[in-house]
GROMACS .gro file of C-alpha atoms in nm:
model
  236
    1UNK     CA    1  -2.526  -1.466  -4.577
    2UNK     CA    2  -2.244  -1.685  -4.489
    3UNK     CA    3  -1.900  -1.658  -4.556
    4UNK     CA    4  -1.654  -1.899  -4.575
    5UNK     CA    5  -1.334  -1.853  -4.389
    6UNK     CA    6  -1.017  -1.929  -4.594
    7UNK     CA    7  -0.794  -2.233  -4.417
    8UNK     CA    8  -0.395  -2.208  -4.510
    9UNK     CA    9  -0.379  -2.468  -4.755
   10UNK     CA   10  -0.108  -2.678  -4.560
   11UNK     CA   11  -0.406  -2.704  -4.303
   12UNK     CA   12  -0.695  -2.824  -4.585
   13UNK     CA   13  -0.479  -3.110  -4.653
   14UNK     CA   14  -0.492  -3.200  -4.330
   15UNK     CA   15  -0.698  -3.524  -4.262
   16UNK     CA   16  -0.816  -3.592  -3.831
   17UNK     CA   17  -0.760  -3.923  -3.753
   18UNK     CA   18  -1.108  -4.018  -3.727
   19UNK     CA   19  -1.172  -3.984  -4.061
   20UNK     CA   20  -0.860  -4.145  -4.223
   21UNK     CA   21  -0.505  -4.131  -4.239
   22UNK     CA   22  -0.310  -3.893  -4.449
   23UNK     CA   23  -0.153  -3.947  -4.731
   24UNK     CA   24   0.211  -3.964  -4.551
   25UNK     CA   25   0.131  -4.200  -4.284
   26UNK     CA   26  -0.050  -4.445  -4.569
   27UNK     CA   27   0.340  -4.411  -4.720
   28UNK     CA   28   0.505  -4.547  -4.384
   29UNK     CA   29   0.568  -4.929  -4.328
   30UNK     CA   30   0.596  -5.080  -4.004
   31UNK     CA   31   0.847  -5.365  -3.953
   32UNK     CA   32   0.701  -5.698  -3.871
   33UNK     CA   33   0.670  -5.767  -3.551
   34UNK     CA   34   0.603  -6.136  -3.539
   35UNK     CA   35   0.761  -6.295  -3.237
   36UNK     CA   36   1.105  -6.521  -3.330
   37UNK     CA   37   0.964  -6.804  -3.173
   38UNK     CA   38   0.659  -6.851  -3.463
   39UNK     CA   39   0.339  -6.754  -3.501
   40UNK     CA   40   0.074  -6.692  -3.198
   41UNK     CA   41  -0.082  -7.005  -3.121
   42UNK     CA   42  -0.442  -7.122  -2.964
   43UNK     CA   43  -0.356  -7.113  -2.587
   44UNK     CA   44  -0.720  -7.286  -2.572
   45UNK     CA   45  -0.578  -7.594  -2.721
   46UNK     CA   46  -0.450  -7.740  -2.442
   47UNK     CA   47  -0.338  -8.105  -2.439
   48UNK     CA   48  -0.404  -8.334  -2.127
   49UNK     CA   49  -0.261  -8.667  -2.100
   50UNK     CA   50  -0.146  -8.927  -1.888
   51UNK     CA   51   0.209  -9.046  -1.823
   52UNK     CA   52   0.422  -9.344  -1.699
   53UNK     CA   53   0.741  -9.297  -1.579
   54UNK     CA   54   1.054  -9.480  -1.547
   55UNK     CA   55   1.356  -9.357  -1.257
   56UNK     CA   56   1.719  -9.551  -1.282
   57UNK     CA   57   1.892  -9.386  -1.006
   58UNK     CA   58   2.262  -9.546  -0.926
   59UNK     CA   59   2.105  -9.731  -0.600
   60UNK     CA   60   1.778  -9.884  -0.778
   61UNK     CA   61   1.451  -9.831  -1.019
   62UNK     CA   62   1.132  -9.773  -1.005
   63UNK     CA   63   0.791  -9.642  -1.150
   64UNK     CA   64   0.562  -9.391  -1.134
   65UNK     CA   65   0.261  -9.213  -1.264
   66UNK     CA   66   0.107  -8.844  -1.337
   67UNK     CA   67  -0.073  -8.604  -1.525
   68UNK     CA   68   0.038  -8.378  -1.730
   69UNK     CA   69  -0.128  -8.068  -1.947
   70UNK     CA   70   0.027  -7.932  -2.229
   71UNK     CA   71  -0.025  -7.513  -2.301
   72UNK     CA   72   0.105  -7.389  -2.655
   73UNK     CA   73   0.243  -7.060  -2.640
   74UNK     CA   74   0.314  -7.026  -3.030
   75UNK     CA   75   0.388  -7.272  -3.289
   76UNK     CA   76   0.703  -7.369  -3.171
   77UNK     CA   77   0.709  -7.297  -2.811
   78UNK     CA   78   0.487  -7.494  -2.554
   79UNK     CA   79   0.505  -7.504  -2.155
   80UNK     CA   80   0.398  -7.849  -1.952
   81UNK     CA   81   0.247  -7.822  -1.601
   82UNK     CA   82   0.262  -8.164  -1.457
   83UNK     CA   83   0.115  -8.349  -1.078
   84UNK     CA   84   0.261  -8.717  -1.058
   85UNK     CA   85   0.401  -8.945  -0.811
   86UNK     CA   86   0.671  -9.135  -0.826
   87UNK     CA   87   0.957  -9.313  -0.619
   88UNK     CA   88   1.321  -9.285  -0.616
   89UNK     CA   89   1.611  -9.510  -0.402
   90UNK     CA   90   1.910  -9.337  -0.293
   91UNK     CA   91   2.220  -9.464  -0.044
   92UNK     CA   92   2.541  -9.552  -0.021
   93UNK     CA   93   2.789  -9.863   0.084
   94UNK     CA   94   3.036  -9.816   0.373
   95UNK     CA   95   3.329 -10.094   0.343
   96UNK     CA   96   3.485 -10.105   0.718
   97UNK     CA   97   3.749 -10.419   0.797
   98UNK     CA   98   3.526 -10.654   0.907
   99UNK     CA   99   3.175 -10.527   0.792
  100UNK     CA  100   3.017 -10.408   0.514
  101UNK     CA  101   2.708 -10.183   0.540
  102UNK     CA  102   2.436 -10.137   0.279
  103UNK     CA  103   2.224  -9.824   0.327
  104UNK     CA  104   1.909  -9.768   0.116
  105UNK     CA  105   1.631  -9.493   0.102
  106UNK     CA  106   1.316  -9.543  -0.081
  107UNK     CA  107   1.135  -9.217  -0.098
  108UNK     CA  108   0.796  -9.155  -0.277
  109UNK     CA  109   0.741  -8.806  -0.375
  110UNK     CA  110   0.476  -8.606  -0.516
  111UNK     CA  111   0.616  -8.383  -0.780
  112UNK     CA  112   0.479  -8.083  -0.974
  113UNK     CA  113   0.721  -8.043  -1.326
  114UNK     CA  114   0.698  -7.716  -1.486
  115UNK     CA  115   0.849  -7.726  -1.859
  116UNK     CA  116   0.926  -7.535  -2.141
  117UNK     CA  117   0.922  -7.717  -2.476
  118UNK     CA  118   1.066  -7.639  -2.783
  119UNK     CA  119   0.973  -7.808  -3.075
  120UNK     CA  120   1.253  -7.862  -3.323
  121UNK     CA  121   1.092  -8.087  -3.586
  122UNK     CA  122   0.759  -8.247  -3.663
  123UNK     CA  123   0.871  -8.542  -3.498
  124UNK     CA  124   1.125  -8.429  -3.195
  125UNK     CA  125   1.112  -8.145  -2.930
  126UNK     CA  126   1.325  -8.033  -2.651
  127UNK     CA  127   1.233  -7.938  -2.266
  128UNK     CA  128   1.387  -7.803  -1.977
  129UNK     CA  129   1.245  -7.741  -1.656
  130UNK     CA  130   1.236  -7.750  -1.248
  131UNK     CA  131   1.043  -8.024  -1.042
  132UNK     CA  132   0.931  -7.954  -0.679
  133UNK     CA  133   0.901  -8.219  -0.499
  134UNK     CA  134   0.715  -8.344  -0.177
  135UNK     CA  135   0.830  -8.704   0.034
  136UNK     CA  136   0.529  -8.868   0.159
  137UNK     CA  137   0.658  -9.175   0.237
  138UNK     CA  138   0.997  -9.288   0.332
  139UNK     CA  139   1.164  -9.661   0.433
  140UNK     CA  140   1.549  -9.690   0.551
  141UNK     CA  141   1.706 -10.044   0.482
  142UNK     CA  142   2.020 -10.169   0.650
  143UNK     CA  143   2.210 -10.432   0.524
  144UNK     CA  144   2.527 -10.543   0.793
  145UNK     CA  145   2.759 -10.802   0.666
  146UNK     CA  146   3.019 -10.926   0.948
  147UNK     CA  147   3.363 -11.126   0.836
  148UNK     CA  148   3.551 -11.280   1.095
  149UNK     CA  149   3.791 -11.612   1.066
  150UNK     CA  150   3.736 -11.870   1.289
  151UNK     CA  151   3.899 -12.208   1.381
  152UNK     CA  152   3.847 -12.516   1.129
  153UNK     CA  153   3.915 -12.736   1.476
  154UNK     CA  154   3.871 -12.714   1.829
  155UNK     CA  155   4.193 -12.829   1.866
  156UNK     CA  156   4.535 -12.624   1.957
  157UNK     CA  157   4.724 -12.763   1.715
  158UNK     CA  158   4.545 -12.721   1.444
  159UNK     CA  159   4.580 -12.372   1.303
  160UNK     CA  160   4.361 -12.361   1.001
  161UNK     CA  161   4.076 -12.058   0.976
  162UNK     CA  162   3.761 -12.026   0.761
  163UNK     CA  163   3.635 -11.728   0.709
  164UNK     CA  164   3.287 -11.671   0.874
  165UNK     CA  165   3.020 -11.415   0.774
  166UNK     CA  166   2.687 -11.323   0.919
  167UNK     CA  167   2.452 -11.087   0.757
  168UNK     CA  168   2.199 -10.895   0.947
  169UNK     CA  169   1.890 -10.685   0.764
  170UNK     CA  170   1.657 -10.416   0.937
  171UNK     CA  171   1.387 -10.248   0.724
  172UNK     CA  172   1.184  -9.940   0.918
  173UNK     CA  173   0.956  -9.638   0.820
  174UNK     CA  174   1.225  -9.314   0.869
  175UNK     CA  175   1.186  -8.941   0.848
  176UNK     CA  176   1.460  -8.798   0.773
  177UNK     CA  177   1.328  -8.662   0.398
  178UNK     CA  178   0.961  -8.734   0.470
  179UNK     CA  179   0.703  -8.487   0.496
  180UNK     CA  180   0.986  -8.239   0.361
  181UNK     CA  181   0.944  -8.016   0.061
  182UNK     CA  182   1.220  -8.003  -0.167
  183UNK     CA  183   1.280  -7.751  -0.495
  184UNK     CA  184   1.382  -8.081  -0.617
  185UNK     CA  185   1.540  -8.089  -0.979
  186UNK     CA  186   1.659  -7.950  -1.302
  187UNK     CA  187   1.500  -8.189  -1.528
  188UNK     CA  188   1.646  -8.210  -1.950
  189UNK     CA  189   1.486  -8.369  -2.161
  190UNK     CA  190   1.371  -8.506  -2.551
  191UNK     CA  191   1.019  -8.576  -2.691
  192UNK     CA  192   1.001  -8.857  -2.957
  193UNK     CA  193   0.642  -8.844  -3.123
  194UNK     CA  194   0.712  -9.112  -3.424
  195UNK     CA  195   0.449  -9.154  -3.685
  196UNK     CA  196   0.380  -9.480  -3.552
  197UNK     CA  197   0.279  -9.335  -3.236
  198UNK     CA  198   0.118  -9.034  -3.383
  199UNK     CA  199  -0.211  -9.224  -3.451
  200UNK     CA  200  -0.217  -9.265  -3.107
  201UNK     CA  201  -0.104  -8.954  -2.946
  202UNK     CA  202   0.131  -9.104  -2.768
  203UNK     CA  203   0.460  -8.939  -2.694
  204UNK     CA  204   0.789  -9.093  -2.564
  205UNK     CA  205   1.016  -8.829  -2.324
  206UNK     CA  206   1.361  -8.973  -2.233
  207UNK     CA  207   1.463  -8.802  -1.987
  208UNK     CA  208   1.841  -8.670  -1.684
  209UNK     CA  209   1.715  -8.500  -1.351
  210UNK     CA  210   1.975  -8.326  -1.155
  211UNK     CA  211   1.938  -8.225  -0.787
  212UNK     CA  212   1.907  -7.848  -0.708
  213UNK     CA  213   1.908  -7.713  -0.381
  214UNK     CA  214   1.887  -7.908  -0.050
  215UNK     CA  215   1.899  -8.228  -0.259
  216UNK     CA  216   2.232  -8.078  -0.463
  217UNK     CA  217   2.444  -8.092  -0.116
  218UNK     CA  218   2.273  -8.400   0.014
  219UNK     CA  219   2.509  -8.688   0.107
  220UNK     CA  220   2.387  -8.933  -0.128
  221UNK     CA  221   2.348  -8.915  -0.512
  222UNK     CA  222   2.020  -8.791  -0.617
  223UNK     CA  223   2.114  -8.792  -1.036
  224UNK     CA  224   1.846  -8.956  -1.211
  225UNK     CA  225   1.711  -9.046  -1.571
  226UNK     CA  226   1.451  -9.267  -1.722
  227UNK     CA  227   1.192  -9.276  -2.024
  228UNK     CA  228   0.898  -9.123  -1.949
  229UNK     CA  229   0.567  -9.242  -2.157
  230UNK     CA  230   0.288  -8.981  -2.277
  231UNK     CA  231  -0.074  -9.068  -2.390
  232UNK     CA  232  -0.295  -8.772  -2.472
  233UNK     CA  233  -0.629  -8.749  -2.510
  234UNK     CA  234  -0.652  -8.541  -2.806
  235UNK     CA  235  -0.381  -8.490  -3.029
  236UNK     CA  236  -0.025  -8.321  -2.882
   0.00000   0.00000   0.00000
């Protein structure tokens, strides 16, 4: 014969949680926990491209080239992990009485840009980032300009002076930021994808570097900006 044994009824109620929730629990609701940034994103949709890159630095301009890949972190947020080379001329003039002296430095560097982007429209985003930087090459050039007046005549009694000037150039390999690994700059920046470009993928990034570190204290003015032009090959 069996007997059942009587449960409390507060306990009969009861449902384990392998075999469903209870009736209270089913009541509760949870707050949404959806991160502010957007929604979750396909970090396997990663977008490579390749870049061109313009530098205006007060001393000169230049090119220079890269790749860059593209990793979405949710609809709105992306980051950028970048490898490119490019070349930058910084120096400075020195006015003495009789001389002037022109000193550039034309440094190439290869640079690894980490970014976050933001996306703030369809057609416009926002990115700020660091860029480490490595000099591989380097070349110093001197320009000396000497003034001096000198007699129009050979003879004593005639006093007039032209003023004279000789220049003097020197161009040399130099090492004094070569082979030297910088943390290099705090780069700001916009992305312009216009529809006309869309079709394309092609993305234009205008861009204002500012030295950090070493480079911050350096004598000369390492402040830089440009345009900076994207092609991907799939769509950004």
């Amino acid at each position: 014969m069996h007997h059942t044994i009587p449960f409390p009824e507060d306990i009969q109620e009861r449902k384990m949680p392998f075999f469903g929730a209870s009736e209270k629990s089913k009541r509760l609701k949870f707050p949404n926990l959806r991160p502010l940034i957007g929604n979750s994103a396909d970090i396997s949709k990663i977008n490579v491209g390749l870049n061109v890159n313009s530098a205006f630095s007060s001393k000169g301009f230049s090119f220079g080239d890269g790749l860059s890949a593209k990793i979405p972190l949710s609809t709105w947020l992306s980051g950028e992990l970048r490898a490119s080379y490019s070349r930058l001329t910084v120096g400075e003039e020195i006015e003495a009485d009789t001389m002037h002296i022109r000193i550039r430095h034309t440094v190439g560097m290869i640079s690894v840009p980490v970014l976050l982007n933001y996306t703030v429209s369809e057609n416009f985003s926002v990115s700020l980032g660091v860029t480490p930087s490595k000099v591989i090459t380097e070349r110093r050039r001197e320009t000396l300009q000497f003034y001096q007046w000198e007699p129009v005549s050979t003879s004593s009694a005639d006093s007039t002076r032209r003023l004279v000037s000789e220049r003097r150039e020197s161009s040399y390999e130099d090492s004094v930021y070569k082979n030297n690994t910088y943390l290099g700059f705090a780069r700001l920046s916009g992305r312009l994808s216009p529809s006309f470009l869309k079709k394309f993928n092609v993305v234009i990034e205008p861009y204002i570097a500012f030295p950090i570190g070493t480079l911050h204290s350096d004598q000369y003015n390492w402040t830089h900006g440009g345009v900076s032009l994207r092609g991907y090959l799939n769509k950004p």
